[in-house]
Short mmCIF file of C-alpha atoms and ligand atoms in Angstrom, two decimals:
data_model
loop_
_atom_site.label_atom_id
_atom_site.label_comp_id
_atom_site.label_asym_id
_atom_site.label_seq_id
_atom_site.Cartn_x
_atom_site.Cartn_y
_atom_site.Cartn_z
CA MET A 1 45.38 2.29 31.14
CA ASP A 2 43.97 2.45 27.97
CA VAL A 3 46.38 3.90 25.63
CA ARG A 4 46.96 3.25 21.98
CA ILE A 5 50.38 2.15 20.68
CA ARG A 6 51.23 3.51 17.23
CA ALA A 7 54.13 4.05 15.18
CA ALA A 8 55.53 7.67 15.47
CA GLU A 9 55.18 10.12 13.29
CA PRO A 10 56.83 13.38 12.59
CA ARG A 11 53.55 15.60 13.76
CA ASP A 12 54.55 13.46 16.97
CA ALA A 13 58.16 15.08 17.86
CA HIS A 14 57.31 17.73 20.00
CA ALA A 15 55.12 15.96 22.24
CA MET A 16 57.56 13.06 22.39
CA ALA A 17 60.21 15.73 23.23
CA ARG A 18 58.32 16.74 26.45
CA VAL A 19 57.65 13.56 27.41
CA HIS A 20 61.27 12.56 27.18
CA VAL A 21 62.58 15.82 28.82
CA ASP A 22 60.39 15.60 31.51
CA SER A 23 60.36 11.86 32.63
CA SER A 24 64.41 12.14 32.17
CA ARG A 25 64.56 15.39 34.71
CA THR A 26 62.18 13.19 37.03
CA ALA A 27 63.94 9.86 36.80
CA TYR A 28 67.25 10.91 36.32
CA ALA A 29 67.60 13.23 39.51
CA GLY A 30 70.35 12.16 41.55
CA ILE A 31 72.03 9.71 39.03
CA VAL A 32 72.88 12.35 36.39
CA SER A 33 74.20 15.76 37.13
CA SER A 34 71.63 18.44 37.95
CA GLU A 35 73.15 20.65 35.38
CA PHE A 36 72.69 18.04 32.65
CA LEU A 37 69.44 17.77 33.50
CA GLU A 38 68.68 21.75 33.75
CA ASP A 39 69.96 21.93 30.20
CA LEU A 40 68.31 19.51 28.53
CA SER A 41 66.21 21.18 26.22
CA TYR A 42 62.77 20.38 24.46
CA ARG A 43 64.03 22.08 21.10
CA GLU A 44 66.96 19.71 20.67
CA ALA A 45 65.05 16.65 21.98
CA GLU A 46 62.39 17.09 19.35
CA LEU A 47 65.34 17.62 16.80
CA ARG A 48 66.61 14.04 17.82
CA CYS A 49 63.02 12.71 18.03
CA HIS A 50 62.57 13.80 14.16
CA SER A 51 66.05 12.13 13.41
CA VAL A 52 65.03 8.62 15.15
CA ILE A 53 61.21 8.96 13.42
CA GLY A 54 63.36 9.43 10.03
CA ASN A 55 65.72 6.37 10.74
CA SER A 56 64.79 3.51 8.68
CA THR A 57 66.71 1.13 10.80
CA ARG A 58 64.88 1.90 14.00
CA LYS A 59 61.36 2.11 14.61
CA THR A 60 59.82 4.34 17.26
CA PHE A 61 56.41 4.25 18.96
CA VAL A 62 54.43 6.31 21.22
CA ALA A 63 51.54 5.74 23.86
CA GLU A 64 48.76 7.95 23.33
CA THR A 65 45.53 8.35 24.97
CA HIS A 66 41.81 8.56 23.72
CA ALA A 67 42.13 12.37 24.34
CA GLY A 68 45.34 12.33 21.90
CA GLU A 69 48.07 13.13 24.37
CA VAL A 70 51.61 11.29 23.72
CA VAL A 71 52.56 10.08 27.38
CA GLY A 72 54.80 7.42 26.32
CA LEU A 73 57.79 6.84 23.60
CA ALA A 74 59.84 3.81 23.25
CA GLY A 75 62.41 2.91 20.02
CA GLY A 76 64.04 -0.29 18.96
CA GLY A 77 66.24 -1.77 16.32
CA PRO A 78 69.33 -3.46 15.85
CA GLU A 79 71.97 -3.29 18.50
CA GLN A 80 74.20 -0.15 17.78
CA GLU A 81 77.15 -0.90 20.10
CA HIS A 82 78.19 -4.67 18.65
CA ASP A 83 77.36 -6.96 15.80
CA PRO A 84 73.97 -5.38 14.55
CA THR A 85 73.00 -8.67 12.70
CA ASP A 86 73.16 -10.47 16.32
CA ARG A 87 70.69 -8.90 18.67
CA GLY A 88 67.95 -6.23 18.84
CA GLU A 89 68.25 -3.49 21.22
CA LEU A 90 65.39 -1.10 23.11
CA PHE A 91 67.16 2.35 22.85
CA LEU A 92 64.77 4.13 24.75
CA ILE A 93 61.75 3.93 26.72
CA TYR A 94 59.93 6.66 28.29
CA VAL A 95 56.74 7.22 30.49
CA LEU A 96 55.37 10.64 31.64
CA ALA A 97 55.57 10.22 35.45
CA GLY A 98 51.70 10.44 35.93
CA TYR A 99 51.15 7.55 33.67
CA GLN A 100 53.44 4.83 35.02
CA ARG A 101 52.49 1.84 36.86
CA GLN A 102 49.68 1.15 34.37
CA GLY A 103 51.02 -1.18 31.89
CA VAL A 104 51.67 1.54 29.39
CA GLY A 105 55.73 0.56 29.63
CA ARG A 106 55.00 -3.14 29.16
CA CYS A 107 52.69 -2.42 26.13
CA LEU A 108 55.66 -0.51 24.49
CA VAL A 109 58.43 -2.94 24.79
CA SER A 110 55.76 -5.37 23.17
CA ALA A 111 55.41 -3.32 20.14
CA VAL A 112 59.39 -2.86 20.10
CA ALA A 113 59.69 -6.26 20.52
CA ARG A 114 57.42 -7.30 17.74
CA GLU A 115 59.36 -5.15 15.86
CA VAL A 116 62.80 -6.44 16.65
CA GLN A 117 61.51 -10.07 16.00
CA ALA A 118 60.22 -8.98 12.59
CA ASP A 119 63.57 -7.71 11.80
CA GLY A 120 64.86 -11.37 12.33
CA PHE A 121 66.12 -10.97 15.66
CA ARG A 122 65.34 -13.50 18.73
CA SER A 123 66.93 -11.87 21.61
CA MET A 124 67.03 -8.19 22.48
CA LEU A 125 68.85 -5.87 25.22
CA VAL A 126 68.49 -2.70 26.83
CA TRP A 127 71.06 -0.69 28.59
CA THR A 128 69.83 1.38 31.82
CA PHE A 129 71.61 3.39 34.69
CA ARG A 130 72.56 0.88 37.68
CA ASP A 131 70.96 3.25 40.29
CA LEU A 132 67.70 3.73 38.19
CA HIS A 133 65.97 0.92 40.38
CA GLY A 134 62.00 1.45 39.04
CA ALA A 135 63.42 0.83 35.20
CA ARG A 136 65.37 -2.40 36.79
CA ARG A 137 62.24 -3.78 38.54
CA PHE A 138 60.64 -2.90 35.22
CA TYR A 139 62.97 -5.00 32.98
CA GLU A 140 63.31 -7.57 35.56
CA SER A 141 59.65 -8.12 35.85
CA LEU A 142 59.57 -8.70 32.28
CA GLY A 143 62.06 -11.26 32.56
CA GLY A 144 65.07 -9.32 31.37
CA GLU A 145 68.36 -11.07 32.57
CA LEU A 146 71.30 -8.80 34.03
CA VAL A 147 73.95 -9.31 31.33
CA GLU A 148 76.40 -6.84 31.21
CA SER A 149 77.77 -3.69 33.31
CA GLY A 150 79.55 -0.76 32.63
CA THR A 151 79.84 3.34 32.84
CA VAL A 152 78.92 6.00 30.43
CA ALA A 153 80.07 9.51 30.47
CA ILE A 154 77.35 11.82 30.88
CA GLY A 155 77.67 15.61 31.62
CA GLY A 156 81.23 15.21 32.35
CA ARG A 157 80.71 12.44 34.82
CA ASP A 158 80.80 8.62 34.44
CA VAL A 159 77.64 7.03 35.37
CA ALA A 160 77.38 3.16 35.97
CA GLU A 161 75.28 1.36 33.92
CA VAL A 162 73.67 -2.09 33.24
CA CYS A 163 72.36 -4.12 30.73
CA TYR A 164 69.79 -6.40 30.76
CA GLY A 165 68.87 -8.99 27.87
CA TRP A 166 66.01 -11.36 26.59
CA ARG A 167 67.27 -14.58 25.08
CA ASN A 168 64.06 -15.10 23.56
CA ILE A 169 61.67 -12.28 23.08
CA SER A 170 58.60 -14.14 21.21
CA ASP A 171 57.23 -14.08 25.29
CA LEU A 172 57.74 -10.18 25.02
CA SER A 173 56.40 -9.45 21.68
CA GLU A 174 52.97 -11.22 22.91
CA LEU A 175 52.34 -9.16 26.05
CA ARG A 176 49.41 -6.72 25.99
C1 COA Z 1 60.93 2.30 33.21
C2 COA Z 1 59.03 2.95 32.71
C3 COA Z 1 59.22 3.06 31.11
C4 COA Z 1 58.19 1.70 33.05
O1 COA Z 1 57.18 1.90 32.66
P1 COA Z 1 55.73 1.51 33.26
O2 COA Z 1 54.35 2.45 32.31
O3 COA Z 1 55.85 2.45 34.47
O4 COA Z 1 55.50 0.28 33.72
P2 COA Z 1 54.31 -0.65 33.93
O5 COA Z 1 53.22 -0.23 34.15
O6 COA Z 1 54.07 -1.50 32.36
O7 COA Z 1 55.16 -1.65 34.68
C5 COA Z 1 54.96 -3.38 34.43
C6 COA Z 1 55.67 -3.81 35.47
O8 COA Z 1 56.69 -3.52 35.89
C7 COA Z 1 57.56 -3.42 37.05
N1 COA Z 1 57.72 -1.73 37.52
C8 COA Z 1 57.67 -0.88 36.81
N2 COA Z 1 58.08 0.16 37.49
C9 COA Z 1 58.33 -0.19 38.51
C10 COA Z 1 58.69 0.47 39.81
N3 COA Z 1 59.21 2.09 39.78
N4 COA Z 1 59.37 0.09 40.81
C11 COA Z 1 58.92 -1.21 40.98
N5 COA Z 1 58.71 -2.51 40.05
C12 COA Z 1 58.24 -1.65 38.80
C13 COA Z 1 56.32 -3.92 37.93
O9 COA Z 1 56.04 -5.27 38.14
C14 COA Z 1 54.72 -3.43 37.11
O10 COA Z 1 53.82 -4.28 37.16
P3 COA Z 1 52.95 -3.86 38.31
O11 COA Z 1 52.62 -2.38 38.16
O12 COA Z 1 51.87 -4.65 37.79
O13 COA Z 1 53.44 -4.33 39.71
C15 COA Z 1 58.65 4.03 33.28
O14 COA Z 1 58.80 3.87 34.66
C16 COA Z 1 59.47 5.08 33.10
O15 COA Z 1 59.26 5.75 31.85
N6 COA Z 1 60.59 5.77 34.09
C17 COA Z 1 61.28 6.85 33.87
C18 COA Z 1 62.23 6.97 32.58
C19 COA Z 1 62.94 5.50 32.90
O16 COA Z 1 63.88 5.14 33.72
N7 COA Z 1 63.11 4.90 31.28
C20 COA Z 1 64.07 3.74 31.24
C21 COA Z 1 65.62 3.97 30.92
S1 COA Z 1 66.46 2.94 30.26
#
C-alpha cells in the first residue's frame, strides 16, 4: 500500500479519532465489553488525539493515502509505567480495517522506532490484549518477544494483556 507516513498535526485529530474508534470497535469486539465499545466517543477520542499530538515527550504519526485520507496512526516515546530513562514504548497503533495487511502497520512501527532511537533508547516495548491475536502475530512478525503479562481494568472488567519487547530496535527502525 502506497501511503505516506508523517508526523501528526492538530488538523489530523478528527481523522485520527475516526481511525482509533472504528478500528477499536472492530478489533476489540469479544475482548472488551460491548457496552464500553458502544460508548466510545469520536469527540472524546478527538480531544485525546489533540493532547497526544501536543505532548512534547511523545511523537505521533499518521499514515495518509495519496488522496489525503488518514488510514492509520501510531505513537511512541519513553516508557510510561516504569523508568522513563530505560526503554521506549509504542503506545498506540491503529490501521483502519480496510487497509490492514498491506504493510501500513510495519511502516508506522518503523517511524516510531526511529523516533524512539533518536531519543536515545535501544529497546522498546508494547502492551496488547492477550486475546488480540492479529496484533500479537503482527508484533511477532516484527521480531517482538513476549516479555510480560498482566491485566488491565477496562469498562469495569479485567482484561488480560501481554507485553512484547525488542531488545534492539535498530532493525525495526530500518523497515520500509
Ligand atoms: C495490528 C495492526 C496495527 C497491524 O497493522 P497492519 O497494517 O495490518 O500490518 P502489516 O500489514 O504491516 O503486517 C505486517 C505483518 O504482520 C503480520 N500480521 C499483521 N496482521 C496480522 C493478522 N491479523 N494475523 C496474522 N498476522 C498478521 C503478518 O506477518 C504481516 O505480514 P504479511 O501481511 O506480509 O503476512 C492492525 O491490524 C490494526 O490496527 N489492528 C487493529 C487495532 C490493533 O489491534 N492495534 C494494536 C493494539 S496494541
